[in-house]
Amino acid sequence: MRTNFPHIRLRWHRVGSATAVTAALVLAGFGTAVHADATTSSKVTWAATPCATPKKAGELACNSLRVTGGTTAFQKARGITPKAADAATPSGYGPSDLQSAYGLTAAAAANGSGETIAIVDAYNDPNAEADLAKYRSYYGLPACTSASGCFKKVSQTGSTTSLPSSDAGWSEEISLDLDMVSAIAPNAKILLVEAKSATMANLGKSVNEAVTLGAKFVSNSYGGSESSSDTSYDSSYFNHPGVAITVSAGDDGYGAQYPAASKYVTSVGGTALSTSSNTRGWTESVWKTSSTEGTGSGCSAYDAKPSWQTDTGCTKRMISDVSAVADPATGVSVYDSYGVTAGWYTFGGTSASSPIIAAVYALAGTPGSSDYPAQYPYAHTSSLNDVTSGNNGSCSTSYFCTATSGYDGPTGWGTPNGVSAFTG
């Protein structure tokens, strides 16, 4: 098992040409980042959620960040003045925003019924169902409860009663994942599978359990450094034809992570998403805060290139395939109550983009039984919003880290424009 301790986020950032922004030291091993979004012209601060720093060697990191202050893109666009961290009201994008941005309003209303989307995370969130109910009720989404059979929470062995120990950091991650699935595919069922720890073995067993329990769409918002064991993990945990498995590309900027590098999954990069006066009404660029914070991407050192990837600069698996919103400054609204003041928070990170894409697959319908759905976007590239600006770091092969017309590492072929790119 790999050992992965990601970057401790204690950084200085500059806003404008001369303003030095103080980086705040936060207890429990994570810090605060500051970002000046071009569309908001205001400072947004955020911190990595506690699960982004694994407790033990061999554990993987979640890929989420929580806004702690400032005025987000959502608030700026609506003239909302309260600070983003007050928790009293939403300060991030909600379902109608995300559905509009990705051309999914009609599909979200009509599709998804009968489909099961699984969320795989580590440890237990004891408030998962109650927090989910708060989110869905606030936004007028149909109720999704265990009593109705819409929501189910199980351990990696499928038990509904013998659950892992509870963890506040992973509970934030779980709330983010559940809310993003709800925002995009409100008619779908949700299966939450909780691994007993954040090791690849336990998270991988949770993926297998999700598939065993009938999920055709499985989101994974975690990752770590690559290792020579990855190809064995591929065959043990991620080789599930007929199942759309999405994985976050990572939040540490340019560089390949696993399991996003698995040739059997859809690797999901991250963007900054803002309203625009263009025909679409929205614009996106590569999410990058600094050289060590932003969406992941890169050429795998170990995983073989899938047949549908045709870029020529990387002889092995290239990350990413597609992308969605991840910049905390243009982040998404989440309701969470375990280990924090109960209320509304804004989150970013590629932990947001992975469940969004899993839910888009669900709106598109059940994959072909022998298909690897990661290949679908490659056959429908014109049905995606091509992201052509921004980068996530420095690299020797430009498209590995820099957006361009067509395919690039940080954003893949682009972001959803309806469901056509996610069908066989």
Short mmCIF file of C-alpha atoms in Angstrom, two decimals:
data_model
loop_
_atom_site.label_atom_id
_atom_site.label_comp_id
_atom_site.label_asym_id
_atom_site.label_seq_id
_atom_site.Cartn_x
_atom_site.Cartn_y
_atom_site.Cartn_z
CA MET A 1 0.00 0.00 0.00
CA ARG A 2 1.29 3.43 -0.94
CA THR A 3 1.94 6.06 1.67
CA ASN A 4 0.35 9.36 0.76
CA PHE A 5 0.59 12.58 2.73
CA PRO A 6 -0.46 15.36 0.35
CA HIS A 7 0.73 18.93 0.48
CA ILE A 8 -0.02 20.67 3.78
CA ARG A 9 -1.77 23.78 2.51
CA LEU A 10 0.09 26.56 4.33
CA ARG A 11 0.76 29.00 1.52
CA TRP A 12 1.15 32.61 0.51
CA HIS A 13 -0.78 33.89 -2.48
CA ARG A 14 -0.75 37.30 -4.10
CA VAL A 15 -3.90 39.11 -5.16
CA GLY A 16 -3.19 41.63 -7.91
CA SER A 17 0.30 42.93 -8.56
CA ALA A 18 1.29 44.10 -5.13
CA THR A 19 -1.09 42.96 -2.38
CA ALA A 20 0.34 40.35 -0.04
CA VAL A 21 -2.32 38.10 1.47
CA THR A 22 -1.67 36.62 4.87
CA ALA A 23 -1.85 32.83 4.90
CA ALA A 24 -3.54 31.75 8.12
CA LEU A 25 -2.24 28.83 10.08
CA VAL A 26 -5.05 26.44 10.91
CA LEU A 27 -4.90 23.73 13.53
CA ALA A 28 -5.11 20.02 12.70
CA GLY A 29 -2.63 20.23 9.88
CA PHE A 30 -4.27 22.32 7.21
CA GLY A 31 -4.11 25.93 6.16
CA THR A 32 -5.96 28.63 4.29
CA ALA A 33 -5.64 29.61 0.65
CA VAL A 34 -6.68 32.95 -0.81
CA HIS A 35 -7.92 33.44 -4.35
CA ALA A 36 -8.85 36.53 -6.32
CA ASP A 37 -11.35 35.37 -8.92
CA ALA A 38 -11.39 37.50 -12.04
CA THR A 39 -15.16 37.58 -12.11
CA THR A 40 -15.69 38.39 -8.44
CA SER A 41 -12.86 40.88 -7.85
CA SER A 42 -12.91 39.87 -4.20
CA LYS A 43 -10.93 37.67 -1.89
CA VAL A 44 -12.23 34.20 -1.15
CA THR A 45 -10.47 32.12 1.48
CA TRP A 46 -10.71 28.40 1.97
CA ALA A 47 -9.05 25.47 3.68
CA ALA A 48 -8.59 21.84 2.78
CA THR A 49 -11.06 19.65 4.63
CA PRO A 50 -9.43 17.52 7.36
CA CYS A 51 -9.68 14.33 5.27
CA ALA A 52 -7.33 15.93 2.73
CA THR A 53 -4.56 15.12 5.20
CA PRO A 54 -4.65 11.36 5.92
CA LYS A 55 -4.44 10.31 9.54
CA LYS A 56 -2.24 7.32 8.88
CA ALA A 57 0.37 6.13 6.44
CA GLY A 58 -1.25 4.25 3.57
CA GLU A 59 -4.46 6.24 3.61
CA LEU A 60 -5.61 8.26 0.62
CA ALA A 61 -6.74 11.88 0.67
CA CYS A 62 -10.14 13.30 -0.09
CA ASN A 63 -10.14 16.07 -2.70
CA SER A 64 -12.27 18.78 -1.14
CA LEU A 65 -11.78 22.32 0.17
CA ARG A 66 -14.21 24.41 2.23
CA VAL A 67 -14.62 28.18 1.83
CA THR A 68 -13.92 30.10 5.04
CA GLY A 69 -14.56 33.70 3.99
CA GLY A 70 -14.96 36.29 1.27
CA THR A 71 -17.59 36.65 -1.42
CA THR A 72 -18.00 33.76 -3.83
CA ALA A 73 -18.88 33.94 -7.53
CA PHE A 74 -22.43 32.86 -6.65
CA GLN A 75 -22.84 35.70 -4.15
CA LYS A 76 -21.26 38.30 -6.41
CA ALA A 77 -23.54 37.40 -9.32
CA ARG A 78 -26.60 37.89 -7.12
CA GLY A 79 -25.46 40.88 -5.12
CA ILE A 80 -25.42 38.88 -1.88
CA THR A 81 -23.29 40.59 0.75
CA PRO A 82 -22.99 38.22 3.77
CA LYS A 83 -19.64 36.54 4.08
CA ALA A 84 -19.45 33.05 2.65
CA ALA A 85 -18.56 31.48 5.98
CA ASP A 86 -21.61 32.50 7.99
CA ALA A 87 -23.35 29.11 7.41
CA ALA A 88 -26.81 30.68 7.65
CA THR A 89 -27.61 30.71 3.93
CA PRO A 90 -26.10 29.10 0.81
CA SER A 91 -23.13 30.93 -0.65
CA GLY A 92 -22.31 28.53 -3.50
CA TYR A 93 -23.94 27.30 -6.68
CA GLY A 94 -27.12 25.27 -6.21
CA PRO A 95 -28.88 22.72 -8.43
CA SER A 96 -30.44 25.23 -10.84
CA ASP A 97 -27.05 26.89 -11.40
CA LEU A 98 -25.25 23.63 -12.10
CA GLN A 99 -28.02 22.28 -14.31
CA SER A 100 -28.02 25.54 -16.28
CA ALA A 101 -24.24 25.63 -16.63
CA TYR A 102 -24.10 22.12 -18.02
CA GLY A 103 -27.25 22.08 -20.16
CA LEU A 104 -28.96 19.59 -17.90
CA THR A 105 -32.16 21.33 -16.75
CA ALA A 106 -34.53 19.25 -18.89
CA ALA A 107 -32.64 15.98 -18.34
CA ALA A 108 -32.49 16.49 -14.57
CA ALA A 109 -36.27 16.88 -14.47
CA ALA A 110 -37.06 13.93 -16.74
CA ASN A 111 -34.25 11.38 -16.36
CA GLY A 112 -32.54 9.31 -13.69
CA SER A 113 -35.52 7.50 -12.20
CA GLY A 114 -34.61 3.89 -11.43
CA GLU A 115 -30.88 4.50 -11.64
CA THR A 116 -28.62 4.05 -8.60
CA ILE A 117 -25.60 6.31 -8.10
CA ALA A 118 -23.09 5.11 -5.53
CA ILE A 119 -20.82 7.35 -3.49
CA VAL A 120 -17.68 5.68 -2.09
CA ASP A 121 -16.03 7.39 0.86
CA ALA A 122 -14.19 6.44 4.03
CA TYR A 123 -15.55 6.34 7.59
CA ASN A 124 -19.11 7.05 8.71
CA ASP A 125 -21.18 10.18 8.48
CA PRO A 126 -23.88 9.68 11.13
CA ASN A 127 -25.82 12.71 9.84
CA ALA A 128 -25.67 11.83 6.15
CA GLU A 129 -29.36 11.20 5.61
CA ALA A 130 -30.52 14.13 7.75
CA ASP A 131 -28.12 16.57 6.04
CA LEU A 132 -29.15 15.27 2.63
CA ALA A 133 -32.78 15.92 3.53
CA LYS A 134 -31.94 19.53 4.46
CA TYR A 135 -30.23 20.14 1.12
CA ARG A 136 -32.97 18.59 -0.98
CA SER A 137 -35.78 20.28 0.91
CA TYR A 138 -34.19 23.73 0.65
CA TYR A 139 -33.81 23.44 -3.12
CA GLY A 140 -37.20 21.85 -3.73
CA LEU A 141 -35.79 18.48 -4.80
CA PRO A 142 -37.84 15.31 -4.20
CA ALA A 143 -37.21 13.64 -0.84
CA CYS A 144 -34.68 10.79 -0.88
CA THR A 145 -34.91 8.71 2.30
CA SER A 146 -34.02 5.26 3.53
CA ALA A 147 -37.69 4.69 4.37
CA SER A 148 -38.68 5.22 0.74
CA GLY A 149 -35.81 3.11 -0.59
CA CYS A 150 -34.22 6.08 -2.36
CA PHE A 151 -31.28 6.42 0.03
CA LYS A 152 -29.19 3.60 1.47
CA LYS A 153 -26.05 3.69 3.60
CA VAL A 154 -23.89 0.59 3.99
CA SER A 155 -20.41 -0.46 5.05
CA GLN A 156 -17.90 -1.95 2.63
CA THR A 157 -19.38 -5.37 3.41
CA GLY A 158 -22.91 -4.21 2.66
CA SER A 159 -24.04 -4.04 6.29
CA THR A 160 -26.56 -1.35 7.20
CA THR A 161 -25.90 -1.72 10.93
CA SER A 162 -22.19 -2.44 11.38
CA LEU A 163 -20.76 0.84 10.08
CA PRO A 164 -17.25 2.32 10.33
CA SER A 165 -16.24 4.77 13.03
CA SER A 166 -17.50 8.31 12.45
CA ASP A 167 -15.18 11.02 11.15
CA ALA A 168 -15.98 14.73 10.87
CA GLY A 169 -13.59 15.39 7.98
CA TRP A 170 -14.91 12.59 5.81
CA SER A 171 -18.44 13.61 6.78
CA GLU A 172 -17.83 16.95 5.05
CA GLU A 173 -16.70 15.03 1.99
CA ILE A 174 -19.76 12.77 2.14
CA SER A 175 -22.13 15.74 2.36
CA LEU A 176 -20.46 17.31 -0.67
CA ASP A 177 -20.76 14.11 -2.70
CA LEU A 178 -24.38 13.41 -1.78
CA ASP A 179 -25.45 16.98 -2.51
CA MET A 180 -23.76 17.09 -5.92
CA VAL A 181 -25.43 13.85 -7.00
CA SER A 182 -28.75 15.29 -5.81
CA ALA A 183 -28.19 18.57 -7.66
CA ILE A 184 -27.63 16.89 -11.02
CA ALA A 185 -29.80 13.76 -10.85
CA PRO A 186 -32.55 14.42 -8.27
CA ASN A 187 -34.67 11.49 -9.44
CA ALA A 188 -31.96 8.86 -8.97
CA LYS A 189 -31.44 6.59 -5.97
CA ILE A 190 -28.31 7.12 -3.89
CA LEU A 191 -26.15 4.41 -2.33
CA LEU A 192 -23.50 5.56 0.15
CA VAL A 193 -20.79 2.95 0.73
CA GLU A 194 -18.51 3.73 3.68
CA ALA A 195 -15.08 2.10 3.83
CA LYS A 196 -13.72 1.28 7.29
CA SER A 197 -10.60 3.32 6.51
CA ALA A 198 -9.17 5.37 3.65
CA THR A 199 -6.78 2.72 2.35
CA MET A 200 -6.97 1.67 -1.30
CA ALA A 201 -7.87 -1.86 -0.23
CA ASN A 202 -10.90 -0.78 1.80
CA LEU A 203 -12.03 1.90 -0.63
CA GLY A 204 -11.57 -0.56 -3.48
CA LYS A 205 -13.65 -3.19 -1.69
CA SER A 206 -16.31 -0.51 -1.29
CA VAL A 207 -16.33 0.05 -5.06
CA ASN A 208 -16.85 -3.67 -5.56
CA GLU A 209 -19.66 -3.67 -3.00
CA ALA A 210 -21.36 -0.76 -4.73
CA VAL A 211 -21.35 -2.68 -8.01
CA THR A 212 -22.53 -5.87 -6.28
CA LEU A 213 -25.47 -3.92 -4.86
CA GLY A 214 -26.50 -2.81 -8.33
CA ALA A 215 -25.03 0.67 -8.81
CA LYS A 216 -24.22 1.43 -12.44
CA PHE A 217 -22.61 4.76 -11.53
CA VAL A 218 -19.91 5.01 -8.85
CA SER A 219 -18.20 8.23 -7.76
CA ASN A 220 -14.82 8.30 -5.98
CA SER A 221 -13.54 11.64 -4.60
CA TYR A 222 -10.15 10.55 -3.29
CA GLY A 223 -6.67 9.77 -4.50
CA GLY A 224 -2.97 9.51 -3.82
CA SER A 225 0.39 9.19 -5.47
CA GLU A 226 0.84 6.51 -8.11
CA SER A 227 2.59 3.24 -7.32
CA SER A 228 3.65 0.04 -9.06
CA SER A 229 0.69 -1.69 -7.37
CA ASP A 230 -1.82 0.33 -9.37
CA THR A 231 -2.24 -2.16 -12.19
CA SER A 232 -3.19 -4.84 -9.66
CA TYR A 233 -5.67 -2.43 -8.07
CA ASP A 234 -7.11 -1.89 -11.53
CA SER A 235 -8.02 -5.53 -11.95
CA SER A 236 -9.10 -6.00 -8.32
CA TYR A 237 -11.34 -2.96 -7.88
CA PHE A 238 -12.03 -0.93 -11.02
CA ASN A 239 -12.51 -3.38 -13.90
CA HIS A 240 -16.33 -3.28 -14.02
CA PRO A 241 -17.69 -3.27 -17.58
CA GLY A 242 -21.13 -1.72 -17.78
CA VAL A 243 -20.47 0.61 -14.83
CA ALA A 244 -19.53 4.28 -15.07
CA ILE A 245 -16.84 4.83 -12.42
CA THR A 246 -15.70 8.43 -11.94
CA VAL A 247 -12.62 9.55 -10.00
CA SER A 248 -11.38 12.99 -8.96
CA ALA A 249 -8.17 14.06 -10.69
CA GLY A 250 -6.78 15.60 -7.47
CA ASP A 251 -6.34 19.04 -5.94
CA ASP A 252 -2.54 19.40 -5.84
CA GLY A 253 -2.06 20.90 -9.29
CA TYR A 254 -0.21 19.27 -12.17
CA GLY A 255 0.67 15.62 -11.55
CA ALA A 256 -0.91 12.21 -11.97
CA GLN A 257 -2.80 10.53 -9.13
CA TYR A 258 -4.39 7.14 -8.62
CA PRO A 259 -7.14 5.90 -8.98
CA ALA A 260 -7.77 8.72 -11.48
CA ALA A 261 -5.03 7.05 -13.55
CA SER A 262 -6.90 3.74 -13.78
CA LYS A 263 -7.62 2.89 -17.39
CA TYR A 264 -11.07 1.65 -16.38
CA VAL A 265 -12.42 4.90 -14.90
CA THR A 266 -13.48 8.34 -16.06
CA SER A 267 -10.94 10.75 -14.59
CA VAL A 268 -12.50 14.12 -13.81
CA GLY A 269 -10.59 17.39 -13.78
CA GLY A 270 -11.68 20.71 -12.33
CA THR A 271 -12.65 24.13 -13.63
CA ALA A 272 -13.48 27.63 -12.43
CA LEU A 273 -17.12 28.30 -13.42
CA SER A 274 -18.60 31.78 -13.69
CA THR A 275 -21.61 33.46 -15.28
CA SER A 276 -21.03 35.18 -18.59
CA SER A 277 -22.80 37.30 -21.19
CA ASN A 278 -22.05 34.72 -23.88
CA THR A 279 -24.66 32.50 -25.53
CA ARG A 280 -24.12 29.73 -23.01
CA GLY A 281 -24.43 32.12 -20.09
CA TRP A 282 -21.38 30.62 -18.39
CA THR A 283 -17.63 30.47 -18.90
CA GLU A 284 -14.96 28.08 -17.60
CA SER A 285 -11.20 27.92 -17.29
CA VAL A 286 -8.76 25.51 -15.68
CA TRP A 287 -8.91 25.64 -11.89
CA LYS A 288 -5.56 26.76 -10.51
CA THR A 289 -4.82 28.62 -7.30
CA SER A 290 -1.06 28.08 -7.20
CA SER A 291 1.58 25.68 -8.49
CA THR A 292 0.59 23.24 -5.75
CA GLU A 293 -3.18 23.76 -5.69
CA GLY A 294 -5.54 23.23 -8.57
CA THR A 295 -6.89 20.38 -10.64
CA GLY A 296 -4.65 17.39 -11.19
CA SER A 297 -3.62 16.08 -14.61
CA GLY A 298 -0.76 14.21 -16.18
CA CYS A 299 0.63 11.13 -17.85
CA SER A 300 0.53 7.98 -15.73
CA ALA A 301 3.79 6.25 -14.96
CA TYR A 302 2.17 2.81 -14.69
CA ASP A 303 -1.29 2.47 -16.22
CA ALA A 304 -1.61 1.44 -19.85
CA LYS A 305 -3.29 3.79 -22.29
CA PRO A 306 -6.90 2.78 -23.05
CA SER A 307 -7.64 2.24 -26.73
CA TRP A 308 -9.96 5.26 -26.95
CA GLN A 309 -7.25 7.73 -25.87
CA THR A 310 -5.40 8.93 -28.95
CA ASP A 311 -3.24 11.82 -27.72
CA THR A 312 0.33 11.22 -28.84
CA GLY A 313 2.41 12.91 -26.16
CA CYS A 314 1.70 10.32 -23.46
CA THR A 315 2.25 6.65 -24.19
CA LYS A 316 0.37 5.57 -21.05
CA ARG A 317 -2.92 6.62 -19.44
CA MET A 318 -3.56 10.36 -19.62
CA ILE A 319 -5.52 12.27 -16.96
CA SER A 320 -8.22 13.72 -17.36
CA ASP A 321 -11.11 12.63 -19.58
CA VAL A 322 -13.68 15.34 -18.78
CA SER A 323 -14.13 18.03 -16.12
CA ALA A 324 -16.58 20.12 -14.08
CA VAL A 325 -16.52 22.92 -11.53
CA ALA A 326 -13.93 22.60 -8.74
CA ASP A 327 -12.56 26.06 -7.91
CA PRO A 328 -13.67 26.93 -4.34
CA ALA A 329 -14.03 30.60 -5.34
CA THR A 330 -16.70 29.46 -7.81
CA GLY A 331 -17.78 26.64 -5.52
CA VAL A 332 -20.93 24.70 -4.77
CA SER A 333 -23.42 24.88 -1.91
CA VAL A 334 -23.44 22.03 0.64
CA TYR A 335 -25.35 21.40 3.86
CA ASP A 336 -23.33 19.73 6.64
CA SER A 337 -23.76 19.34 10.39
CA TYR A 338 -21.37 16.69 11.76
CA GLY A 339 -18.38 18.18 13.56
CA VAL A 340 -19.14 21.70 12.35
CA THR A 341 -21.79 24.33 12.98
CA ALA A 342 -24.86 22.94 11.26
CA GLY A 343 -25.51 24.95 8.14
CA TRP A 344 -24.53 25.92 4.63
CA TYR A 345 -20.98 25.78 3.36
CA THR A 346 -19.34 26.32 0.01
CA PHE A 347 -16.99 23.62 -1.23
CA GLY A 348 -14.59 23.16 -4.09
CA GLY A 349 -11.99 20.64 -5.17
CA THR A 350 -12.30 17.84 -7.69
CA SER A 351 -14.38 16.08 -5.05
CA ALA A 352 -17.18 18.25 -6.44
CA SER A 353 -16.53 17.44 -10.09
CA SER A 354 -16.47 13.63 -9.75
CA PRO A 355 -20.01 13.16 -8.35
CA ILE A 356 -21.32 15.76 -10.81
CA ILE A 357 -20.03 13.67 -13.72
CA ALA A 358 -21.26 10.40 -12.19
CA ALA A 359 -24.73 11.95 -11.98
CA VAL A 360 -24.55 13.13 -15.61
CA TYR A 361 -23.83 9.55 -16.64
CA ALA A 362 -26.94 8.52 -14.68
CA LEU A 363 -29.05 11.05 -16.55
CA ALA A 364 -27.71 9.64 -19.81
CA GLY A 365 -28.91 6.11 -18.93
CA THR A 366 -27.52 2.69 -18.09
CA PRO A 367 -24.23 1.94 -19.91
CA GLY A 368 -23.91 -0.98 -22.29
CA SER A 369 -23.21 -4.15 -20.32
CA SER A 370 -19.78 -4.72 -21.87
CA ASP A 371 -18.80 -1.05 -22.21
CA TYR A 372 -16.25 1.03 -20.35
CA PRO A 373 -18.17 4.33 -20.18
CA ALA A 374 -14.94 6.33 -19.93
CA GLN A 375 -14.79 5.97 -23.70
CA TYR A 376 -18.17 7.65 -24.33
CA PRO A 377 -16.99 11.29 -24.25
CA TYR A 378 -14.26 10.46 -26.76
CA ALA A 379 -16.93 9.49 -29.29
CA HIS A 380 -18.99 12.65 -28.72
CA THR A 381 -16.46 15.44 -28.28
CA SER A 382 -18.67 18.03 -30.00
CA SER A 383 -21.24 17.55 -27.22
CA LEU A 384 -18.92 18.99 -24.56
CA ASN A 385 -17.98 22.54 -23.60
CA ASP A 386 -14.36 22.83 -24.67
CA VAL A 387 -12.28 24.60 -22.01
CA THR A 388 -9.48 26.48 -23.73
CA SER A 389 -7.91 28.77 -21.13
CA GLY A 390 -5.77 28.31 -18.05
CA ASN A 391 -3.20 25.86 -16.72
CA ASN A 392 -2.51 23.89 -13.56
CA GLY A 393 1.27 24.21 -13.40
CA SER A 394 4.38 23.74 -15.49
CA CYS A 395 5.10 20.77 -17.73
CA SER A 396 7.38 19.84 -20.59
CA THR A 397 4.53 18.76 -22.88
CA SER A 398 2.16 21.71 -23.09
CA TYR A 399 -1.24 19.98 -23.20
CA PHE A 400 -0.42 17.91 -20.10
CA CYS A 401 -0.96 21.04 -17.97
CA THR A 402 -2.36 23.75 -20.23
CA ALA A 403 -5.84 24.07 -21.72
CA THR A 404 -6.08 24.14 -25.48
CA SER A 405 -8.67 23.67 -28.18
CA GLY A 406 -9.67 20.00 -28.13
CA TYR A 407 -8.14 17.56 -25.67
CA ASP A 408 -5.93 18.65 -22.78
CA GLY A 409 -4.92 17.14 -19.44
CA PRO A 410 -6.50 19.54 -16.95
CA THR A 411 -10.00 19.47 -18.48
CA GLY A 412 -9.99 16.48 -20.82
CA TRP A 413 -12.42 17.02 -23.68
CA GLY A 414 -14.36 19.56 -21.64
CA THR A 415 -17.44 19.84 -19.45
CA PRO A 416 -20.98 18.52 -19.97
CA ASN A 417 -23.25 20.20 -22.49
CA GLY A 418 -26.27 18.01 -21.98
CA VAL A 419 -26.02 14.23 -21.73
CA SER A 420 -25.07 13.23 -25.29
CA ALA A 421 -21.35 12.86 -24.55
CA PHE A 422 -22.11 10.36 -21.78
CA THR A 423 -24.08 7.82 -23.81
CA GLY A 424 -22.81 4.81 -25.72
#
